[in-house]
Amino acid sequence: MNSPLALIVIVLAASVLSVGVCRRLRLPSLLGYLIVGMLLGPQAFKLIPDSAQAKEIAEYGIVFLMFSIGLEFSLPQFRSMRRLVLGLGTTQFLLSMLVFAAIALAFSQTLASAIVLGAALAMSSTAIGIKLLAERNELSSPVARPVIGVLLFQDLAVVPLLILLPALGGRSSMGMIEIGWIVTKVAVLLGLLLGFGQPVLRAWFRIVAQRKTSELFMLNVLLVTLLLAWLCHLAGLPHALGAFVAGMLIAETEYKLQVEDDIRPFRDVLLGMFFISVGMQLDGGFVATQLGWVVMTLAILLMGKTAILQPLARRFGLKAADANIAAALLSPGGEFGFVILTLGLTTGALDPRAAQIVIAAMLLSMLAAPFLPRLAERVNKRITANDFLARSADIFKIASQTMERQDHVIICGYGRSGQYLARLLEAENVRFVALDHDPERVREAMGSSAGGNVVFGDAQRREALVAAGAERARALVVSFVDIDAALKIIGTAKSIHPELPIVVRTTDDEPIERLLAAGATEVVPEVLEGSLMLASHSLLLLGTPLSQVLKRIRAVREERYSLFQGFYRGASDGNESEADARILHTVHLSDSANAVGRNWGEVATTFRGGEVEITLVRRGRSRIARPGEAFVFEAGDSVVLLGTQRGVASLELHLIG
């Protein structure tokens, strides 16, 4: 590739494509950059030259990564979590490093190579771990603190590793005096910067911020970051150390959030270049020939870290189920593992062939990361369910508690949404049964007013729904967000009680059609409801009358939810009489019904009872929304009418004749 511009275009196009695919599959962007480097690098299509300039640019990705880590580092958080950070984090990292280094030595690696490999494999992914915790709504759960504590220690451990690992390369014979001199330089530099740099930096940022120019502020952030990185370089220390300190200093000022926003584009682009450079070192052909070693390394990585983390987490106070989830979140490889491997290759401390195998195994572990917590949950279900059922709550207990209940609501999942729903049902004196497969949550609920209604059971199992009285229930609500589980519950519930109304909660609109087609009566997307609440509060703050706000929200809900069309009209309109209020009513067509065999257009032509519409027809397990004039009625159809009481009554008589 002779033209630099053509090279940039190709790299950017490949990056956009691969990162876009990764985002679509909910995978980390760094995987896309690694794939770009592997495919376009000297080991494959050779479109990216393996030049010293490219590597130098990529190193600045590490600089900005360390700056971001320093920026996110909080001394108050560190103090509050010091037991987990220094206890669990230190123990996990050192044990993992020693175990993996010992395994590497057993496979004939040199001591220097074994140490690099051990340190790299001991690292976990901060980006993936935090992202998965957020997606699982567990950032405030008992699992989160130990996971964040371990990740925080690993982020801090990178700093001394970046300083000491170069000594394992060509200068492996470095004496204690030289090592002591490096430690002294680090201590003096950190003492000066942390002791005197903070007030100076705060004053300087205040001067720059007073100019109220975003461009100047952003340039100042780049200046401070690269200046401290350069000072460390002059002292013979890694650039990344200075960037980390710069982040720590700024984190204690009031400008932290603005700096974080300004630095993110530079960090992401340069970090992408770094991971492309890592991918360039990966030889796909060689990895394919060593696939057995890659799979074995992957197994050692995941099983080894799990075997270390699970008992450690238990020792630091986590329950068995939470310890399994924490181990699953932390067992895959991490970004800093690639940083350490790159440093080991650069200094000559690491065997390139071993690096190829380990990079491939870490890449596969990060691809598998989203699925590992789900696997841990399945293990938890078997272990905790067996334990819990053995003592108190088997399927017969569910049946005994619901035997006499009729027209109750079954709540699948007793998390936050399930608990809020249960409170509202209690307030309206509606009986309910809540099924939850988390024994700890069920135990906690037993002490509440609704405790007798909350039982242990997996709502996806047919026997649990039967025991909960699905055939006698008035409605079923899936209160947790898991589309696959919801589809299974809908299918099972409909096979028990075909006419059972089912309401399902989702995060967005994407799975609505699948859920409705499966038999859900209504699907409630959180995005829509959250937007409606946001809009209503905003309109009220802007001075819009409450009646107008309610009318607008009502109109949106009527358009989205068929079940709200009757009940919301008239709810806030004081000028509507009871006779004018629109209601919903379901008519079941028997074999002798007048409408059977006729189409809706023909029926509507002969009907003169007022404005009434058909919003829905349920036929077996299928739903036909707002049927057209050509729709032909059949015996067994359940027709949902919307209109005034007089009009609905007239059309019902016209349909059944």
Short mmCIF file of N, CA and C in Angstrom, two decimals, residues 91-105 114-115 118-119 122 308:
data_model
loop_
_atom_site.label_atom_id
_atom_site.label_comp_id
_atom_site.label_asym_id
_atom_site.label_seq_id
_atom_site.Cartn_x
_atom_site.Cartn_y
_atom_site.Cartn_z
N THR A 91 -5.11 -10.89 46.49
CA THR A 91 -5.03 -12.35 46.56
C THR A 91 -5.37 -12.99 45.23
N GLN A 92 -6.45 -12.49 44.59
CA GLN A 92 -6.84 -13.06 43.30
C GLN A 92 -5.74 -12.88 42.26
N PHE A 93 -5.18 -11.68 42.18
CA PHE A 93 -4.18 -11.41 41.14
C PHE A 93 -2.91 -12.23 41.37
N LEU A 94 -2.41 -12.23 42.61
CA LEU A 94 -1.16 -12.94 42.87
C LEU A 94 -1.33 -14.45 42.71
N LEU A 95 -2.43 -15.00 43.21
CA LEU A 95 -2.66 -16.44 43.06
C LEU A 95 -2.80 -16.82 41.58
N SER A 96 -3.59 -16.03 40.84
CA SER A 96 -3.78 -16.32 39.41
C SER A 96 -2.46 -16.22 38.66
N MET A 97 -1.70 -15.17 38.97
CA MET A 97 -0.42 -14.98 38.30
C MET A 97 0.53 -16.14 38.59
N LEU A 98 0.60 -16.57 39.86
CA LEU A 98 1.49 -17.68 40.23
C LEU A 98 1.06 -18.99 39.58
N VAL A 99 -0.25 -19.25 39.58
CA VAL A 99 -0.75 -20.51 38.99
C VAL A 99 -0.47 -20.55 37.50
N PHE A 100 -0.80 -19.47 36.79
CA PHE A 100 -0.58 -19.47 35.35
C PHE A 100 0.91 -19.47 34.99
N ALA A 101 1.71 -18.77 35.80
CA ALA A 101 3.16 -18.79 35.56
C ALA A 101 3.72 -20.19 35.78
N ALA A 102 3.24 -20.88 36.81
CA ALA A 102 3.70 -22.25 37.07
C ALA A 102 3.31 -23.18 35.93
N ILE A 103 2.10 -23.01 35.39
CA ILE A 103 1.67 -23.83 34.25
C ILE A 103 2.54 -23.54 33.03
N ALA A 104 2.86 -22.25 32.81
CA ALA A 104 3.72 -21.89 31.68
C ALA A 104 5.11 -22.50 31.84
N LEU A 105 5.65 -22.49 33.06
CA LEU A 105 6.95 -23.12 33.30
C LEU A 105 6.89 -24.62 33.02
N ALA A 114 7.14 -16.83 31.48
CA ALA A 114 6.09 -17.34 32.37
C ALA A 114 5.50 -16.21 33.21
N ILE A 115 6.34 -15.28 33.68
CA ILE A 115 5.85 -14.17 34.49
C ILE A 115 4.94 -13.27 33.66
N GLY A 118 1.70 -15.13 33.03
CA GLY A 118 0.91 -15.19 34.25
C GLY A 118 0.23 -13.87 34.55
N ALA A 119 0.96 -12.76 34.40
CA ALA A 119 0.39 -11.44 34.66
C ALA A 119 -0.71 -11.11 33.66
N ALA A 122 -3.89 -13.22 34.33
CA ALA A 122 -4.56 -12.88 35.59
C ALA A 122 -5.48 -11.68 35.47
N ILE A 308 -10.07 -20.22 41.32
CA ILE A 308 -9.43 -19.33 42.29
C ILE A 308 -10.43 -18.32 42.85
#
